[in-house]
Short mmCIF file of C-alpha atoms in Angstrom, two decimals:
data_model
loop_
_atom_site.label_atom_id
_atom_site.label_comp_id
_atom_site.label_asym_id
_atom_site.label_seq_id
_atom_site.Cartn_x
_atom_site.Cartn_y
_atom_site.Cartn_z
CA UNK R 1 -14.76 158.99 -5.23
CA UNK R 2 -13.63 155.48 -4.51
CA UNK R 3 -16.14 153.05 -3.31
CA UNK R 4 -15.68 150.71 -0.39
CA UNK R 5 -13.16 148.08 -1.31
CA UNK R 6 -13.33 143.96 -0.05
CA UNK R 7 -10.25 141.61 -0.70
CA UNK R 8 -11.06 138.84 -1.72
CA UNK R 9 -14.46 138.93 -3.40
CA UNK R 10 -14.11 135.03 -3.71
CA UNK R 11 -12.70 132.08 -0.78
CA UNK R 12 -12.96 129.03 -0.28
CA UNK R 13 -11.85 127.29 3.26
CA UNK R 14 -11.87 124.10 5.24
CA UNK R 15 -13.45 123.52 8.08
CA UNK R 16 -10.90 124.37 11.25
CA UNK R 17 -9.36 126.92 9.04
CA UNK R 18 -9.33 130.70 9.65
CA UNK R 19 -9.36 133.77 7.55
CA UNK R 20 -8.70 136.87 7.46
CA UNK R 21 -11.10 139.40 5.59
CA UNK R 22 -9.82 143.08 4.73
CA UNK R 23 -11.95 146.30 4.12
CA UNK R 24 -10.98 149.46 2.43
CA UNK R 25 -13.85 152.19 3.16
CA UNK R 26 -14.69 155.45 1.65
CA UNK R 27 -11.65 158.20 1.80
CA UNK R 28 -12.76 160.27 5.08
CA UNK R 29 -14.66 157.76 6.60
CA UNK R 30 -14.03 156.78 10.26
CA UNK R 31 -16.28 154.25 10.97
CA UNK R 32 -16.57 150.91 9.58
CA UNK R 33 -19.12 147.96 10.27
CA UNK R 34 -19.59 144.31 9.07
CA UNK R 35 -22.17 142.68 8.44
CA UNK R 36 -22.77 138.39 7.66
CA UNK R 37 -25.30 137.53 5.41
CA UNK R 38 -26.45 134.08 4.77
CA UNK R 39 -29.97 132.81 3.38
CA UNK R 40 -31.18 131.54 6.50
CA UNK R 41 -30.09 134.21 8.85
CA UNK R 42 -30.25 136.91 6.66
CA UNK R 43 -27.96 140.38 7.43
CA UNK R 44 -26.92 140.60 10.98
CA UNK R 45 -24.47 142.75 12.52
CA UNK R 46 -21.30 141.58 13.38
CA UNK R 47 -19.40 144.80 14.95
CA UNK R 48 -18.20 148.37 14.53
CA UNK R 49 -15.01 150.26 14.42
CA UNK R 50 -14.40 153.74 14.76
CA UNK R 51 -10.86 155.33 15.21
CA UNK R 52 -9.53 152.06 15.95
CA UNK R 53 -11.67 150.64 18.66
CA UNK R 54 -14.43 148.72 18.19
CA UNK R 55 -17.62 150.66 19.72
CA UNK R 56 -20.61 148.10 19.28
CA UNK R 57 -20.31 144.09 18.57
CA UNK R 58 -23.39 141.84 17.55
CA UNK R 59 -24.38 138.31 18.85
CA UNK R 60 -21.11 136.35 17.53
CA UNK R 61 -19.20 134.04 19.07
CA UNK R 62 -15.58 134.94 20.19
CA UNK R 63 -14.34 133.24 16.79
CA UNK R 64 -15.31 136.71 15.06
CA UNK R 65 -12.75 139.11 15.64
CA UNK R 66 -11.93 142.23 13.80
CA UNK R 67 -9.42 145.10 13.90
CA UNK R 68 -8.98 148.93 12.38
CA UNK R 69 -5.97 150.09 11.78
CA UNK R 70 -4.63 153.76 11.87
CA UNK R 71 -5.79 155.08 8.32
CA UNK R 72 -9.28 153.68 8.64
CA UNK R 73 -9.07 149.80 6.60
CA UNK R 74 -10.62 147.64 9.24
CA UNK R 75 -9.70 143.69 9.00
CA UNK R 76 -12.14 140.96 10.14
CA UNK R 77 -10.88 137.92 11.27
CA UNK R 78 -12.51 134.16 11.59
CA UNK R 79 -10.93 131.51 13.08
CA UNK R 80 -12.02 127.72 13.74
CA UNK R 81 -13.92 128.19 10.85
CA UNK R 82 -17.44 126.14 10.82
CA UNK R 83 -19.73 125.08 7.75
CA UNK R 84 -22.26 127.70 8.99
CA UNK R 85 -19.69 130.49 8.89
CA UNK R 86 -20.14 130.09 4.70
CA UNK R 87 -22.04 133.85 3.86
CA UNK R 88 -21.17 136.71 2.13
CA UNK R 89 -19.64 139.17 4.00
CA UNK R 90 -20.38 142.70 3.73
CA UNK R 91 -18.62 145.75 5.26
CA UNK R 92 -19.73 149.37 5.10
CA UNK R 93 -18.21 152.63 5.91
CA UNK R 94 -19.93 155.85 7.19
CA UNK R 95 -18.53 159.31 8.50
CA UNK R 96 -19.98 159.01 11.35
CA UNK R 97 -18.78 161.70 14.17
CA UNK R 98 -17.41 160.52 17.33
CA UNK R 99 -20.53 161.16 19.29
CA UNK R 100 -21.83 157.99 17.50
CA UNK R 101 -24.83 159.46 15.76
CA UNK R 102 -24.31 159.30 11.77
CA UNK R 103 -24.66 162.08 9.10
CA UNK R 104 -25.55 159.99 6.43
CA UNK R 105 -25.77 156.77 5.07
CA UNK R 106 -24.16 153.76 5.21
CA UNK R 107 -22.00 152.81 2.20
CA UNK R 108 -21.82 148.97 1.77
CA UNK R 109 -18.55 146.91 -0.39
CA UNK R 110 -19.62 144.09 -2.70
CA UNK R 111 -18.73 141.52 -0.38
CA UNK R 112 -16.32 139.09 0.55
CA UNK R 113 -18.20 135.46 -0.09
CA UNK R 114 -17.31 132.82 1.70
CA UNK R 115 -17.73 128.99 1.26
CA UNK R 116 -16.19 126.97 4.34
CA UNK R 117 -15.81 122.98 2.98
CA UNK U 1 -34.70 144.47 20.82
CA UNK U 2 -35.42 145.79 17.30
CA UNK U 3 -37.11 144.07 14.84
CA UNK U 4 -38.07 144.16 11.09
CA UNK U 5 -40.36 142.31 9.31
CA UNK U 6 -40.97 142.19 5.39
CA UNK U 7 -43.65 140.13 5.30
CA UNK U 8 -43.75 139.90 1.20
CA UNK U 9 -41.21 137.34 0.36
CA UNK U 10 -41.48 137.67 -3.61
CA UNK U 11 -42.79 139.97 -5.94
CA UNK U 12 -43.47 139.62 -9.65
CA UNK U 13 -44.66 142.43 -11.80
CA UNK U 14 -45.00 143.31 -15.17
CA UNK U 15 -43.18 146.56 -16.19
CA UNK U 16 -44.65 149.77 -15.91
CA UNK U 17 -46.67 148.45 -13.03
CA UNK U 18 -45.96 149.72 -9.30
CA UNK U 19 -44.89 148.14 -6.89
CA UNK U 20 -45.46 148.43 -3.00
CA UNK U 21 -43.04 146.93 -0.17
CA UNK U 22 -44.25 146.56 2.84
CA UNK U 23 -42.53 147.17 6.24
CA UNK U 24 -43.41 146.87 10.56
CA UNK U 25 -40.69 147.35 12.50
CA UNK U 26 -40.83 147.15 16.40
CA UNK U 27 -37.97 149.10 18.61
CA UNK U 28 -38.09 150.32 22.06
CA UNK U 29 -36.02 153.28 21.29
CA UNK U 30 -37.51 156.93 21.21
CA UNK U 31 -35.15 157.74 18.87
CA UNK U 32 -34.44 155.59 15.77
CA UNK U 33 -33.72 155.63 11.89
CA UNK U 34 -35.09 154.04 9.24
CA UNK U 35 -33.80 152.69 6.06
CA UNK U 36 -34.67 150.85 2.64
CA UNK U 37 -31.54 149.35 0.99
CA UNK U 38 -31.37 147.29 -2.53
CA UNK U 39 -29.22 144.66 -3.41
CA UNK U 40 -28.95 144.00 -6.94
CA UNK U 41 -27.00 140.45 -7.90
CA UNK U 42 -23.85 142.40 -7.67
CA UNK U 43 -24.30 141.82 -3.70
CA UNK U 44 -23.42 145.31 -2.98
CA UNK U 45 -26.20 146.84 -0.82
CA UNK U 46 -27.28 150.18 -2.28
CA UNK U 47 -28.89 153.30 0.18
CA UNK U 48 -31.68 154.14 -1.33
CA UNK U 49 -33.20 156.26 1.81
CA UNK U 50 -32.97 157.12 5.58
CA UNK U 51 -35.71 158.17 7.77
CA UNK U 52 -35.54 159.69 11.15
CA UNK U 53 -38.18 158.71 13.82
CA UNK U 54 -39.37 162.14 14.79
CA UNK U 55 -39.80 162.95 10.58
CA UNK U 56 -42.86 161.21 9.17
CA UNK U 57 -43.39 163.74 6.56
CA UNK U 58 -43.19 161.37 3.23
CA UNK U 59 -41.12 161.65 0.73
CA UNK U 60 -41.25 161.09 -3.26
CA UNK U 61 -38.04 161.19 -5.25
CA UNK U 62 -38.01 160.36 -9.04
CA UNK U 63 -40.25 156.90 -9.32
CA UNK U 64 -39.76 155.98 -5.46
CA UNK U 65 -41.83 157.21 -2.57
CA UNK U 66 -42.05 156.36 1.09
CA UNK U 67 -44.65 156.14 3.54
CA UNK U 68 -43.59 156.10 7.05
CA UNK U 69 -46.05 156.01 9.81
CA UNK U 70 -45.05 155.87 13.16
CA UNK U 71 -48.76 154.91 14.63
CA UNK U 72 -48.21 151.60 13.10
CA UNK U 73 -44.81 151.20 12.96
CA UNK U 74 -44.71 150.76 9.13
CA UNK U 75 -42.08 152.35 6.54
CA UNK U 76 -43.64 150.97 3.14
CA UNK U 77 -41.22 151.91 -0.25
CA UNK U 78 -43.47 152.68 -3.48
CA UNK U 79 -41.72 152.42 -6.86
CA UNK U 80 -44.05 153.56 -9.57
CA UNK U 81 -44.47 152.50 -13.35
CA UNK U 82 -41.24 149.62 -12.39
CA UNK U 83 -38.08 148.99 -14.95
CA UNK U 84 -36.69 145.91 -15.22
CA UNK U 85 -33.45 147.16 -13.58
CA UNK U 86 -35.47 147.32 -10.18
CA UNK U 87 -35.21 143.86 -10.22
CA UNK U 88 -33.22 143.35 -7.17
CA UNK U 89 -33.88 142.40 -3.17
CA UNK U 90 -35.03 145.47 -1.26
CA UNK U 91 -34.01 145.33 2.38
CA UNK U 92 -35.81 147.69 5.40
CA UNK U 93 -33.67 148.17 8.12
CA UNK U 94 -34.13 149.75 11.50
CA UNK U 95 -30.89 151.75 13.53
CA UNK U 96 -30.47 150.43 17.56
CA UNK U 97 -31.42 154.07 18.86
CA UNK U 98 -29.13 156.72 17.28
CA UNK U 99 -26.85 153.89 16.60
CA UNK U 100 -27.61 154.02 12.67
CA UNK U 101 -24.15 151.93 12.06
CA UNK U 102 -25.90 148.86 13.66
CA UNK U 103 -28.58 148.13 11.81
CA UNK U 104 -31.24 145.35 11.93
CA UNK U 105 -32.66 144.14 8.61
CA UNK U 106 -35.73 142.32 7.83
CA UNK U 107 -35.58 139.57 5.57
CA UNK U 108 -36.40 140.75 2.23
CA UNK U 109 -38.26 141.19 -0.49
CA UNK U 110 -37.01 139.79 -3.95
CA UNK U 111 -38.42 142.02 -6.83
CA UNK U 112 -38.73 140.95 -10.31
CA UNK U 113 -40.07 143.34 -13.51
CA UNK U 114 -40.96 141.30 -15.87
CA UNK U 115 -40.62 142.75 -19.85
#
């Protein structure tokens, strides 16, 4: 079974730039969440989508935006982008059931990391 | 709000020695889950378990074991006689309610087994 998939593992951006992050999760699995980790903040939760609409969004400004699109790959999206907004960033899939209360465990991607110049 | 807090930073060992992370969390929720991930240099985080908050029987599986105890608020992670490939940063993380796709992490602890 196929893992959850980032493109690109690797960027590198200016500041004022924006850029678009994509996120392939497990076959089956509905819901997808992101996550930014940086060495001062640590992991923090950016937001959640399940069946295309985003259920639950963490503390980040409006320049964080993401989207899921009909077959379940979920796209996050930066814009404006800031020296602080250099992190890894990590997105996970689960199947969790509509009611919003998981089965399992969440499966995390390698990461997208991102160094903003 | 939820909070986690690993308050070992580091932690050096020699193999074959165990190791013990320790974890408080503090939630309002009646109803929570708790989790120990690891993150090897990879990046990827890998599940390594999931706790419910009504469940404080404790579990051992293979060379890990867990210790959750609700009275205190602690979910410590046990991994006895340690390899080298545990080296790795082991992350406790705490669900917002039944929420368990939104989870808050604590900082850390960085793990090295030492030959």
């Amino acid at each position: 079974k196929a893992g959850v998939t980032q493109t690109p593992r690797y960027l590198i951006k200016t500041r004022g730039q924006q850029v678009t992050l994509s996120c392939s999760p497990i076959s089956g699995h509905r819901s997808v969440s992101w996550y930014q980790q940086t060495p001062g903040q640590g992991l923090q939760f950016l937001f959640e989508y399940f069946s295309e609409t985003q259920r639950n969004k963490g503390n980040f400004p409006g320049r964080f935006s993401g989207r899921q699109f009909s077959n379940s790959r979920s796209e996050m999206n930066v814009s404006t982008l800031e020296l602080g907004d250099s992190a890894l960033y990590l997105c996970a899939s689960s199947s969790s059931p509509k009611t919003g209360a998981n089965t399992g465990e969440l499966f995390f991607g390698e990461g997208s990391r991102l160094t903003v110049l | 709000a939820q909070k986690v807090t690993q308050a070992q930073t580091e932690i050096s060992v020699v193999e074959k020695e165990d190791v013990t992370l320790d974890c408080v969390y503090e939630t309002r929720d009646t109803t929570y889950y708790l989790f120990w991930y690891k993150q090897p240099p990879s990046g990827e985080l890998v599940f390594l378990i999931r706790r419910n908050s009504f469940d404080e029987q404790n579990e051992i599986s293979g060379r890990y074991s867990w210790n959750f105890q609700k009275s205190t608020s602690s979910f410590n992670f046990t991994i006895t006689a340690s390899q080298v490939v545990d080296s790795a940063v082991y992350f406790c993380a705490l669900s917002e309610g039944i929420r368990d796709y939104k989870l808050s992490f604590g900082a850390g602890t960085t793990v090295t087994v030492r030959a």
